[in-house]
Amino acid sequence: MELNDNNFEAEVLKYEEGPVLVDFHAPWCGPCQMQGPIIDELAGELKDKPVKIGKLNVDESNQTAQKYGVMSIPTLIIFVKGEPKETLSGLQNKDVLKEKLEALMK
Amino acid sequence: MYDVIIIGGACAGLSAGIYTGRRELKTIILSKDVGGQLAITTEVENFPGTLSIKGPELAMKFKEHAEKSGAEIKFAEVTEIQKKGSGYLVKTKDDEFESEVVILAFGLKQRQIGVPGEKELTGKGVAYCATCDGPLFRGKRVAVVGGGNSAFDAVEYLAGLAEKVYMFARRDVYRAEDVLIESVKAKENVEIMDFTEVEEFVGSNKLEKVKLVNNQTQEKSELELDGVFIEIGWESQVGRIKGLSDLVEVSERGFVVVDNEGKTKADGIFAAGDVTDTPFKQAVISAGDGAKAAMSAAVYIARKKGKEIGDVFSDRAKKR
Ligand SMILES: Cc1cc2nc3c(=O)[nH]c(=O)nc-3n(C[C@H](O)[C@H](O)[C@H](O)COP(=O)(O)OP(=O)(O)OC[C@H]3O[C@@H](n4cnc5c(N)ncnc54)[C@H](O)[C@@H]3O)c2cc1C
């Protein structure tokens, strides 16, 4: 799903059922264009699980990006109960992300 | 067990994967990313057949082509290589892979300054690609380290975004085109500081300031900054893969020495692209090298299996 400065609190910080993976990306960023489809695939595979996966355009929502100190993209942050639990920068494999999310679902 | 492990998924590695994949050689490409240097190139205007294309777009086409040809791609950083049996064992942080042949295609890495704080603050204010991360510093105070074309390019680009852009140059003469230097000098929010070197990056969770020294007067100073872009060129990273320099021959400048078939000194290890001692570093050259190394690898495997090599000198694999 698309996240932005306006819906971030409700969709990410207030989500209680499980982890939330946020892909901080931007249209100008080459590696982000490669990360994007991986995130979509992952979201498809985990759609029935207690987990939320979203993308945030740092250009449009730069307050949120700044708040979490995003200074290189793509950066992926996994939030649990409103707190950033893990920050990953650079392109990430689907398997790695899936494993991390599954571990946090328990 | 694979027939072929390709280390690096950019021009050279993906091109090699197209060839080995089409040969029905079981191929895995282990790479930190897709596209390498191409992924951070805004516009490529000399790749035959494309006229003008964005670097990431070209890289994605390479990737799609390699996958459609049967190569598997996995994002991982290779950390070690060892001889094992008749082939090789390739290690990443979490996994191990085995194959008959290895194709080295892991290109170059951006040169680091090598001062305290640089590594710790990378991604937290210290950056190596202005066009990638620059827009995150809109309205901020930034600096560029370097005195060549890419440094001036970065300053010019950042000047349009940041509040203030400093440039730290080691000397007062620059290795860049005159037009570019003049255009940068004319910008109001740019300040070029000659004979200036960074001694330390300081910050707890993010970059706060840099410690500088004037290499003529030895005078020290500090500057508060939100971001510093390091643009001091590219270098070999052969030394980062453990065991590799014991297997292949490495040139004085750190490049893998290959013959005109893409063979290294080690049986079954081939190399292609910027990682090799080729004097020209270009996308089309790396792609061509990748094809060459892949075809050599195919011949090597065929011979090893005692097969007639017959058709291996051309790429006439069956359509999948
Ligand atoms: C800013 C810029 C602009 C350029 N413009 C042009 C241009 O207009 N035209 C042109 O022809 N060329 C251009 N080039 C040069 C061109 O991009 C390179 O020659 C080409 O990308 C080299 O391809 P390569 O596959 O040999 O290596 P690289 O592009 O360096 O790629 C190496 C790959 O290996 C991976 N890797 C590295 N280490 C490891 C490891 N330990 N484990 C796993 N994977 C690893 C990397 O992630 C990357 O995918 C430009 C380069 C730059 C930096």
GROMACS .gro file of C-alpha atoms and ligand atoms in nm:
model
  479
    1MET     CA    1   0.000   0.000   0.000
    2GLU     CA    2   0.100   0.363  -0.048
    3LEU     CA    3   0.204   0.542   0.269
    4ASN     CA    4   0.255   0.913   0.319
    5ASP     CA    5   0.302   1.178   0.589
    6ASN     CA    6  -0.075   1.189   0.644
    7ASN     CA    7  -0.159   0.821   0.684
    8PHE     CA    8   0.169   0.705   0.840
    9GLU     CA    9   0.058   0.726   1.198
   10ALA     CA   10  -0.273   0.548   1.147
   11GLU     CA   11  -0.144   0.282   0.909
   12VAL     CA   12   0.200   0.211   1.052
   13LEU     CA   13   0.244   0.338   1.405
   14LYS     CA   14  -0.100   0.231   1.525
   15TYR     CA   15  -0.097  -0.110   1.358
   16GLU     CA   16  -0.100  -0.369   1.637
   17GLU     CA   17  -0.150  -0.702   1.462
   18GLY     CA   18   0.209  -0.755   1.352
   19PRO     CA   19   0.516  -0.604   1.189
   20VAL     CA   20   0.501  -0.332   0.923
   21LEU     CA   21   0.760  -0.315   0.649
   22VAL     CA   22   0.808   0.028   0.496
   23ASP     CA   23   1.004   0.077   0.175
   24PHE     CA   24   1.139   0.434   0.166
   25HIS     CA   25   1.196   0.504  -0.201
   26ALA     CA   26   1.199   0.775  -0.464
   27PRO     CA   27   1.129   0.789  -0.834
   28TRP     CA   28   1.480   0.907  -0.922
   29CYS     CA   29   1.656   0.620  -0.747
   30GLY     CA   30   1.774   0.333  -0.968
   31PRO     CA   31   1.806   0.062  -0.702
   32CYS     CA   32   1.457   0.156  -0.573
   33GLN     CA   33   1.314   0.064  -0.909
   34MET     CA   34   1.455  -0.282  -0.854
   35GLN     CA   35   1.339  -0.305  -0.494
   36GLY     CA   36   0.983  -0.204  -0.583
   37PRO     CA   37   0.878  -0.523  -0.766
   38ILE     CA   38   1.037  -0.735  -0.489
   39ILE     CA   39   0.822  -0.556  -0.233
   40ASP     CA   40   0.509  -0.608  -0.445
   41GLU     CA   41   0.580  -0.977  -0.476
   42LEU     CA   42   0.639  -1.009  -0.104
   43ALA     CA   43   0.316  -0.827  -0.027
   44GLY     CA   44   0.134  -1.072  -0.252
   45GLU     CA   45   0.283  -1.374  -0.079
   46LEU     CA   46   0.208  -1.245   0.270
   47LYS     CA   47  -0.133  -1.096   0.200
   48ASP     CA   48  -0.318  -1.331   0.438
   49LYS     CA   49  -0.068  -1.289   0.719
   50PRO     CA   50  -0.074  -1.047   1.014
   51VAL     CA   51   0.172  -0.814   0.851
   52LYS     CA   52   0.155  -0.489   0.659
   53ILE     CA   53   0.379  -0.387   0.373
   54GLY     CA   54   0.390  -0.037   0.231
   55LYS     CA   55   0.590   0.206   0.023
   56LEU     CA   56   0.665   0.566   0.108
   57ASN     CA   57   0.788   0.816  -0.148
   58VAL     CA   58   1.051   1.022   0.038
   59ASP     CA   59   1.009   1.308  -0.204
   60GLU     CA   60   0.641   1.354  -0.127
   61SER     CA   61   0.656   1.255   0.238
   62ASN     CA   62   0.979   1.398   0.354
   63GLN     CA   63   0.867   1.465   0.711
   64THR     CA   64   0.836   1.095   0.782
   65ALA     CA   65   1.160   1.019   0.599
   66GLN     CA   66   1.342   1.282   0.804
   67LYS     CA   67   1.189   1.168   1.127
   68TYR     CA   68   1.340   0.824   1.080
   69GLY     CA   69   1.672   0.960   0.956
   70VAL     CA   70   1.646   0.818   0.605
   71MET     CA   71   1.954   0.951   0.427
   72SER     CA   72   2.006   0.693   0.158
   73ILE     CA   73   1.758   0.500  -0.048
   74PRO     CA   74   1.623   0.243  -0.073
   75THR     CA   75   1.595   0.209   0.304
   76LEU     CA   76   1.359  -0.049   0.450
   77ILE     CA   77   1.239  -0.015   0.807
   78ILE     CA   78   1.041  -0.277   0.993
   79PHE     CA   79   0.815  -0.128   1.260
   80VAL     CA   80   0.671  -0.324   1.548
   81LYS     CA   81   0.404  -0.160   1.762
   82GLY     CA   82   0.501   0.183   1.641
   83GLU     CA   83   0.873   0.145   1.697
   84PRO     CA   84   1.140   0.099   1.429
   85LYS     CA   85   1.276  -0.247   1.498
   86GLU     CA   86   1.514  -0.299   1.211
   87THR     CA   87   1.663  -0.074   0.942
   88LEU     CA   88   1.805  -0.215   0.621
   89SER     CA   89   1.968  -0.006   0.354
   90GLY     CA   90   2.042  -0.103  -0.002
   91LEU     CA   91   1.868  -0.359  -0.216
   92GLN     CA   92   1.723  -0.655  -0.023
   93ASN     CA   93   1.622  -1.007  -0.124
   94LYS     CA   94   1.266  -1.119  -0.091
   95ASP     CA   95   1.367  -1.425   0.113
   96VAL     CA   96   1.558  -1.221   0.366
   97LEU     CA   97   1.269  -0.983   0.417
   98LYS     CA   98   1.019  -1.267   0.440
   99GLU     CA   99   1.226  -1.443   0.702
  100LYS     CA  100   1.262  -1.130   0.911
  101LEU     CA  101   0.891  -1.055   0.894
  102GLU     CA  102   0.790  -1.412   0.973
  103ALA     CA  103   1.016  -1.412   1.277
  104LEU     CA  104   0.852  -1.092   1.400
  105MET     CA  105   0.498  -1.224   1.346
  106LYS     CA  106   0.532  -1.474   1.627
  107MET     CA  107   2.567  -2.766  -0.727
  108TYR     CA  108   2.580  -2.524  -1.020
  109ASP     CA  109   2.767  -2.535  -1.345
  110VAL     CA  110   2.840  -2.165  -1.324
  111ILE     CA  111   2.853  -1.910  -1.045
  112ILE     CA  112   2.874  -1.551  -1.163
  113ILE     CA  113   2.985  -1.297  -0.906
  114GLY     CA  114   2.835  -0.956  -0.987
  115GLY     CA  115   2.507  -0.866  -1.156
  116ALA     CA  116   2.582  -0.572  -1.380
  117CYS     CA  117   2.684  -0.537  -1.745
  118ALA     CA  118   2.946  -0.809  -1.738
  119GLY     CA  119   2.774  -1.058  -1.507
  120LEU     CA  120   2.424  -1.035  -1.652
  121SER     CA  121   2.558  -1.059  -2.004
  122ALA     CA  122   2.756  -1.370  -1.905
  123GLY     CA  123   2.437  -1.510  -1.751
  124ILE     CA  124   2.247  -1.468  -2.077
  125TYR     CA  125   2.509  -1.677  -2.253
  126THR     CA  126   2.552  -1.952  -1.994
  127GLY     CA  127   2.176  -1.967  -1.938
  128ARG     CA  128   2.111  -2.017  -2.308
  129ARG     CA  129   2.369  -2.294  -2.304
  130GLU     CA  130   2.155  -2.472  -2.046
  131LEU     CA  131   2.434  -2.441  -1.795
  132LYS     CA  132   2.288  -2.421  -1.448
  133THR     CA  133   2.376  -2.065  -1.355
  134ILE     CA  134   2.343  -1.851  -1.045
  135ILE     CA  135   2.436  -1.485  -1.036
  136LEU     CA  136   2.531  -1.366  -0.687
  137SER     CA  137   2.523  -0.991  -0.665
  138LYS     CA  138   2.486  -0.709  -0.417
  139ASP     CA  139   2.258  -0.527  -0.659
  140VAL     CA  140   2.145  -0.512  -1.018
  141GLY     CA  141   2.332  -0.288  -1.254
  142GLY     CA  142   2.631  -0.183  -1.045
  143GLN     CA  143   2.770   0.143  -1.176
  144LEU     CA  144   2.496   0.150  -1.438
  145ALA     CA  145   2.230   0.169  -1.168
  146ILE     CA  146   2.361   0.511  -1.069
  147THR     CA  147   2.420   0.644  -1.419
  148THR     CA  148   2.155   0.893  -1.523
  149GLU     CA  149   2.185   0.868  -1.898
  150VAL     CA  150   2.381   0.626  -2.115
  151GLU     CA  151   2.423   0.757  -2.468
  152ASN     CA  152   2.668   0.511  -2.617
  153PHE     CA  153   2.524   0.166  -2.563
  154PRO     CA  154   2.471   0.031  -2.914
  155GLY     CA  155   2.111  -0.005  -3.017
  156THR     CA  156   1.964   0.207  -2.740
  157LEU     CA  157   2.051   0.562  -2.858
  158SER     CA  158   1.987   0.710  -2.514
  159ILE     CA  159   1.866   0.520  -2.212
  160LYS     CA  160   1.861   0.564  -1.835
  161GLY     CA  161   2.122   0.350  -1.660
  162PRO     CA  162   1.876   0.169  -1.428
  163GLU     CA  163   1.643   0.100  -1.720
  164LEU     CA  164   1.923  -0.059  -1.922
  165ALA     CA  165   2.026  -0.261  -1.617
  166MET     CA  166   1.671  -0.391  -1.571
  167LYS     CA  167   1.664  -0.500  -1.935
  168PHE     CA  168   1.989  -0.691  -1.880
  169LYS     CA  169   1.838  -0.853  -1.572
  170GLU     CA  170   1.518  -0.956  -1.746
  171HIS     CA  171   1.716  -1.097  -2.035
  172ALA     CA  172   1.943  -1.301  -1.807
  173GLU     CA  173   1.646  -1.441  -1.614
  174LYS     CA  174   1.456  -1.526  -1.932
  175SER     CA  175   1.766  -1.708  -2.051
  176GLY     CA  176   1.753  -1.929  -1.746
  177ALA     CA  177   1.997  -1.768  -1.502
  178GLU     CA  178   1.895  -1.741  -1.138
  179ILE     CA  179   1.976  -1.415  -0.955
  180LYS     CA  180   2.031  -1.388  -0.584
  181PHE     CA  181   2.122  -1.074  -0.390
  182ALA     CA  182   2.414  -1.152  -0.165
  183GLU     CA  183   2.766  -1.032  -0.112
  184VAL     CA  184   3.035  -1.286  -0.188
  185THR     CA  185   3.296  -1.290   0.085
  186GLU     CA  186   3.518  -1.586   0.009
  187ILE     CA  187   3.619  -1.832  -0.260
  188GLN     CA  188   3.802  -2.165  -0.229
  189LYS     CA  189   3.905  -2.449  -0.453
  190LYS     CA  190   3.687  -2.752  -0.384
  191GLY     CA  191   3.717  -3.082  -0.567
  192SER     CA  192   3.721  -3.014  -0.937
  193GLY     CA  193   3.540  -2.683  -0.891
  194TYR     CA  194   3.498  -2.402  -0.644
  195LEU     CA  195   3.320  -2.316  -0.323
  196VAL     CA  196   3.184  -1.961  -0.305
  197LYS     CA  197   3.072  -1.820   0.027
  198THR     CA  198   2.835  -1.537   0.110
  199LYS     CA  199   2.748  -1.416   0.457
  200ASP     CA  200   2.476  -1.676   0.508
  201ASP     CA  201   2.525  -1.936   0.235
  202GLU     CA  202   2.765  -2.149   0.039
  203PHE     CA  203   2.748  -2.236  -0.328
  204GLU     CA  204   2.945  -2.483  -0.536
  205SER     CA  205   3.014  -2.487  -0.906
  206GLU     CA  206   3.241  -2.612  -1.179
  207VAL     CA  207   3.330  -2.264  -1.296
  208VAL     CA  208   3.323  -1.915  -1.156
  209ILE     CA  209   3.296  -1.596  -1.357
  210LEU     CA  210   3.423  -1.287  -1.178
  211ALA     CA  211   3.220  -0.980  -1.279
  212PHE     CA  212   3.212  -0.775  -0.964
  213GLY     CA  213   3.341  -0.451  -1.110
  214LEU     CA  214   3.468  -0.161  -0.906
  215LYS     CA  215   3.379   0.012  -0.586
  216GLN     CA  216   3.379   0.377  -0.498
  217ARG     CA  217   3.700   0.488  -0.337
  218GLN     CA  218   3.675   0.581   0.027
  219ILE     CA  219   3.883   0.844   0.201
  220GLY     CA  220   3.969   0.611   0.488
  221VAL     CA  221   3.928   0.845   0.783
  222PRO     CA  222   3.759   0.791   1.119
  223GLY     CA  223   3.382   0.809   1.117
  224GLU     CA  224   3.350   0.751   0.743
  225LYS     CA  225   3.233   0.392   0.763
  226GLU     CA  226   3.014   0.441   1.070
  227LEU     CA  227   2.832   0.738   0.917
  228THR     CA  228   2.786   0.597   0.568
  229GLY     CA  229   2.416   0.621   0.494
  230LYS     CA  230   2.382   0.861   0.784
  231GLY     CA  231   2.514   1.168   0.611
  232VAL     CA  232   2.820   1.028   0.441
  233ALA     CA  233   2.724   0.931   0.086
  234TYR     CA  234   2.885   0.822  -0.239
  235CYS     CA  235   2.624   0.903  -0.500
  236ALA     CA  236   2.491   1.255  -0.540
  237THR     CA  237   2.225   1.167  -0.795
  238CYS     CA  238   2.090   0.886  -0.571
  239ASP     CA  239   2.084   1.041  -0.227
  240GLY     CA  240   2.122   1.412  -0.310
  241PRO     CA  241   1.750   1.492  -0.307
  242LEU     CA  242   1.731   1.379   0.057
  243PHE     CA  243   1.944   1.682   0.141
  244ARG     CA  244   1.717   1.944  -0.008
  245GLY     CA  245   1.766   2.275   0.171
  246LYS     CA  246   2.053   2.133   0.378
  247ARG     CA  247   2.422   2.215   0.408
  248VAL     CA  248   2.639   1.967   0.223
  249ALA     CA  249   2.990   1.921   0.087
  250VAL     CA  250   3.155   1.726  -0.191
  251VAL     CA  251   3.501   1.575  -0.155
  252GLY     CA  252   3.706   1.558  -0.473
  253GLY     CA  253   3.843   1.760  -0.761
  254GLY     CA  254   3.760   1.562  -1.075
  255ASN     CA  255   3.473   1.562  -1.322
  256SER     CA  256   3.245   1.351  -1.106
  257ALA     CA  257   3.302   1.579  -0.806
  258PHE     CA  258   3.218   1.887  -1.011
  259ASP     CA  259   2.913   1.711  -1.155
  260ALA     CA  260   2.800   1.636  -0.802
  261VAL     CA  261   2.851   1.996  -0.688
  262GLU     CA  262   2.661   2.131  -0.985
  263TYR     CA  263   2.372   1.893  -0.920
  264LEU     CA  264   2.360   1.952  -0.545
  265ALA     CA  265   2.377   2.330  -0.588
  266GLY     CA  266   2.028   2.311  -0.734
  267LEU     CA  267   1.893   2.136  -0.424
  268ALA     CA  268   2.095   2.221  -0.116
  269GLU     CA  269   2.117   2.550   0.068
  270LYS     CA  270   2.494   2.553   0.057
  271VAL     CA  271   2.751   2.329  -0.112
  272TYR     CA  272   3.117   2.324  -0.013
  273MET     CA  273   3.377   2.151  -0.220
  274PHE     CA  274   3.689   2.014  -0.054
  275ALA     CA  275   3.969   1.985  -0.309
  276ARG     CA  276   4.319   1.860  -0.232
  277ARG     CA  277   4.485   2.106  -0.464
  278ASP     CA  278   4.400   2.429  -0.644
  279VAL     CA  279   4.403   2.270  -0.988
  280TYR     CA  280   4.122   2.038  -1.086
  281ARG     CA  281   4.095   1.740  -1.315
  282ALA     CA  282   3.771   1.847  -1.475
  283GLU     CA  283   3.646   2.015  -1.790
  284ASP     CA  284   3.685   2.393  -1.790
  285VAL     CA  285   3.322   2.462  -1.878
  286LEU     CA  286   3.206   2.256  -1.585
  287ILE     CA  287   3.448   2.425  -1.344
  288GLU     CA  288   3.340   2.770  -1.460
  289SER     CA  289   2.973   2.685  -1.429
  290VAL     CA  290   3.023   2.556  -1.075
  291LYS     CA  291   3.235   2.855  -0.969
  292ALA     CA  292   2.962   3.091  -1.089
  293LYS     CA  293   2.704   2.947  -0.850
  294GLU     CA  294   2.624   3.164  -0.553
  295ASN     CA  295   2.572   2.885  -0.302
  296VAL     CA  296   2.895   2.703  -0.386
  297GLU     CA  297   3.222   2.754  -0.203
  298ILE     CA  298   3.534   2.574  -0.321
  299MET     CA  299   3.791   2.516  -0.048
  300ASP     CA  300   4.129   2.431  -0.200
  301PHE     CA  301   4.404   2.232  -0.026
  302THR     CA  302   4.139   2.096   0.206
  303GLU     CA  303   4.127   1.740   0.336
  304VAL     CA  304   3.880   1.571   0.565
  305GLU     CA  305   4.039   1.429   0.879
  306GLU     CA  306   3.731   1.297   1.054
  307PHE     CA  307   3.355   1.266   1.027
  308VAL     CA  308   3.184   1.338   1.355
  309GLY     CA  309   2.834   1.249   1.469
  310SER     CA  310   2.661   1.005   1.699
  311ASN     CA  311   2.358   0.886   1.505
  312LYS     CA  312   2.401   1.105   1.203
  313LEU     CA  313   2.669   1.328   1.060
  314GLU     CA  314   2.704   1.649   1.256
  315LYS     CA  315   3.034   1.799   1.149
  316VAL     CA  316   3.362   1.735   0.972
  317LYS     CA  317   3.712   1.806   1.090
  318LEU     CA  318   3.927   1.955   0.816
  319VAL     CA  319   4.291   2.033   0.764
  320ASN     CA  320   4.456   2.264   0.514
  321ASN     CA  321   4.737   2.055   0.363
  322GLN     CA  322   4.954   2.362   0.296
  323THR     CA  323   4.932   2.549   0.624
  324GLN     CA  324   4.831   2.247   0.841
  325GLU     CA  325   4.567   2.473   0.987
  326LYS     CA  326   4.271   2.278   1.128
  327SER     CA  327   3.906   2.372   1.122
  328GLU     CA  328   3.558   2.228   1.170
  329LEU     CA  329   3.243   2.267   0.969
  330GLU     CA  330   2.887   2.172   1.057
  331LEU     CA  331   2.725   1.979   0.774
  332ASP     CA  332   2.424   1.756   0.710
  333GLY     CA  333   2.577   1.558   0.430
  334VAL     CA  334   2.911   1.490   0.262
  335PHE     CA  335   2.936   1.329  -0.081
  336ILE     CA  336   3.261   1.150  -0.155
  337GLU     CA  337   3.349   1.162  -0.524
  338ILE     CA  338   3.711   1.059  -0.548
  339GLY     CA  339   3.688   0.787  -0.808
  340TRP     CA  340   3.658   0.410  -0.830
  341GLU     CA  341   3.893   0.132  -0.737
  342SER     CA  342   3.944  -0.242  -0.746
  343GLN     CA  343   3.779  -0.453  -0.479
  344VAL     CA  344   3.953  -0.782  -0.554
  345GLY     CA  345   4.099  -0.780  -0.204
  346ARG     CA  346   3.753  -0.793  -0.047
  347ILE     CA  347   3.690  -1.151  -0.151
  348LYS     CA  348   3.896  -1.376   0.072
  349GLY     CA  349   4.110  -1.632  -0.105
  350LEU     CA  350   4.072  -1.480  -0.451
  351SER     CA  351   4.416  -1.328  -0.488
  352ASP     CA  352   4.570  -1.665  -0.402
  353LEU     CA  353   4.392  -1.817  -0.701
  354VAL     CA  354   4.409  -1.560  -0.979
  355GLU     CA  355   4.680  -1.321  -1.091
  356VAL     CA  356   4.619  -0.964  -0.983
  357SER     CA  357   4.781  -0.667  -1.161
  358GLU     CA  358   4.974  -0.395  -0.983
  359ARG     CA  359   4.663  -0.175  -0.982
  360GLY     CA  360   4.455  -0.452  -0.832
  361PHE     CA  361   4.277  -0.583  -1.141
  362VAL     CA  362   4.228  -0.948  -1.235
  363VAL     CA  363   4.459  -1.039  -1.522
  364VAL     CA  364   4.283  -1.219  -1.810
  365ASP     CA  365   4.382  -1.343  -2.153
  366ASN     CA  366   4.187  -1.271  -2.470
  367GLU     CA  367   3.939  -1.548  -2.388
  368GLY     CA  368   3.856  -1.410  -2.046
  369LYS     CA  369   4.056  -1.679  -1.867
  370THR     CA  370   4.239  -1.609  -1.544
  371LYS     CA  371   4.541  -1.795  -1.417
  372ALA     CA  372   4.315  -2.036  -1.225
  373ASP     CA  373   4.156  -2.325  -1.414
  374GLY     CA  374   3.782  -2.273  -1.424
  375ILE     CA  375   3.785  -1.910  -1.311
  376PHE     CA  376   3.701  -1.653  -1.575
  377ALA     CA  377   3.664  -1.276  -1.543
  378ALA     CA  378   3.487  -1.001  -1.732
  379GLY     CA  379   3.438  -0.627  -1.731
  380ASP     CA  380   3.572  -0.358  -1.501
  381VAL     CA  381   3.712  -0.612  -1.257
  382THR     CA  382   3.971  -0.714  -1.518
  383ASP     CA  383   4.284  -0.540  -1.639
  384THR     CA  384   4.107  -0.421  -1.954
  385PRO     CA  385   4.221  -0.064  -2.013
  386PHE     CA  386   3.872   0.059  -2.104
  387LYS     CA  387   3.585   0.063  -1.860
  388GLN     CA  388   3.256   0.093  -2.045
  389ALA     CA  389   2.917  -0.077  -2.037
  390VAL     CA  390   2.943  -0.223  -2.384
  391ILE     CA  391   3.294  -0.350  -2.317
  392SER     CA  392   3.188  -0.519  -1.995
  393ALA     CA  393   2.891  -0.676  -2.172
  394GLY     CA  394   3.115  -0.805  -2.451
  395ASP     CA  395   3.363  -0.937  -2.200
  396GLY     CA  396   3.081  -1.115  -2.019
  397ALA     CA  397   2.979  -1.295  -2.335
  398LYS     CA  398   3.339  -1.391  -2.402
  399ALA     CA  399   3.399  -1.526  -2.052
  400ALA     CA  400   3.072  -1.722  -2.068
  401MET     CA  401   3.162  -1.885  -2.396
  402SER     CA  402   3.506  -1.974  -2.265
  403ALA     CA  403   3.339  -2.122  -1.959
  404ALA     CA  404   3.108  -2.329  -2.178
  405VAL     CA  405   3.404  -2.467  -2.372
  406TYR     CA  406   3.583  -2.545  -2.047
  407ILE     CA  407   3.287  -2.736  -1.907
  408ALA     CA  408   3.227  -2.924  -2.231
  409ARG     CA  409   3.591  -3.032  -2.247
  410LYS     CA  410   3.587  -3.135  -1.885
  411LYS     CA  411   3.286  -3.356  -1.945
  412GLY     CA  412   3.475  -3.504  -2.239
  413LYS     CA  413   3.217  -3.376  -2.485
  414GLU     CA  414   3.281  -3.291  -2.845
  415ILE     CA  415   3.308  -2.915  -2.844
  416GLY     CA  416   3.174  -2.880  -3.199
  417ASP     CA  417   2.937  -2.590  -3.183
  418VAL     CA  418   3.051  -2.420  -2.868
  419PHE     CA  419   3.230  -2.141  -3.049
  420SER     CA  420   2.903  -1.981  -3.148
  421ASP     CA  421   2.589  -1.912  -2.952
  422ARG     CA  422   2.338  -2.135  -3.119
  423ALA     CA  423   2.172  -2.284  -2.819
  424LYS     CA  424   1.826  -2.426  -2.866
  425LYS     CA  425   1.539  -2.187  -2.809
  426ARG     CA  426   1.393  -2.247  -2.468
  427LIG     C1  427   2.855   0.779  -1.304
  427LIG     C2  428   2.894   0.682  -1.411
  427LIG     C3  429   2.857   0.704  -1.542
  427LIG     C4  430   2.891   0.612  -1.643
  427LIG     N1  431   2.851   0.638  -1.772
  427LIG     C5  432   2.876   0.545  -1.869
  427LIG     C6  433   2.827   0.564  -2.003
  427LIG     O1  434   2.760   0.664  -2.032
  427LIG     N2  435   2.855   0.468  -2.096
  427LIG     C7  436   2.927   0.356  -2.067
  427LIG     O2  437   2.947   0.271  -2.154
  427LIG     N3  438   2.976   0.336  -1.941
  427LIG     C8  439   2.952   0.427  -1.842
  427LIG     N4  440   3.001   0.406  -1.715
  427LIG     C9  441   3.084   0.287  -1.690
  427LIG    C10  442   2.999   0.162  -1.680
  427LIG     O3  443   2.889   0.185  -1.593
  427LIG    C11  444   3.083   0.046  -1.629
  427LIG     O4  445   3.192   0.025  -1.717
  427LIG    C12  446   3.005  -0.083  -1.620
  427LIG     O5  447   2.892  -0.069  -1.535
  427LIG    C13  448   3.092  -0.196  -1.567
  427LIG     O6  449   3.016  -0.312  -1.554
  427LIG     P1  450   3.069  -0.433  -1.468
  427LIG     O7  451   2.961  -0.536  -1.477
  427LIG     O8  452   3.204  -0.472  -1.515
  427LIG     O9  453   3.088  -0.380  -1.319
  427LIG     P2  454   3.003  -0.288  -1.221
  427LIG    O10  455   2.909  -0.199  -1.293
  427LIG    O11  456   3.104  -0.224  -1.131
  427LIG    O12  457   2.914  -0.390  -1.138
  427LIG    C14  458   2.966  -0.481  -1.047
  427LIG    C15  459   2.855  -0.566  -0.989
  427LIG    O13  460   2.911  -0.658  -0.895
  427LIG    C16  461   2.842  -0.652  -0.773
  427LIG     N5  462   2.937  -0.687  -0.665
  427LIG    C17  463   3.046  -0.620  -0.626
  427LIG     N6  464   3.110  -0.686  -0.527
  427LIG    C18  465   3.040  -0.798  -0.505
  427LIG    C19  466   3.054  -0.906  -0.413
  427LIG     N7  467   3.156  -0.915  -0.329
  427LIG     N8  468   2.960  -1.002  -0.415
  427LIG    C20  469   2.855  -0.997  -0.501
  427LIG     N9  470   2.838  -0.897  -0.588
  427LIG    C21  471   2.929  -0.798  -0.591
  427LIG    C22  472   2.788  -0.513  -0.766
  427LIG    O14  473   2.677  -0.507  -0.680
  427LIG    C23  474   2.750  -0.488  -0.913
  427LIG    O15  475   2.623  -0.540  -0.942
  427LIG    C24  476   2.967   0.496  -1.612
  427LIG    C25  477   3.005   0.474  -1.480
  427LIG    C26  478   2.969   0.564  -1.379
  427LIG    C27  479   3.010   0.538  -1.238
   0.00000   0.00000   0.00000
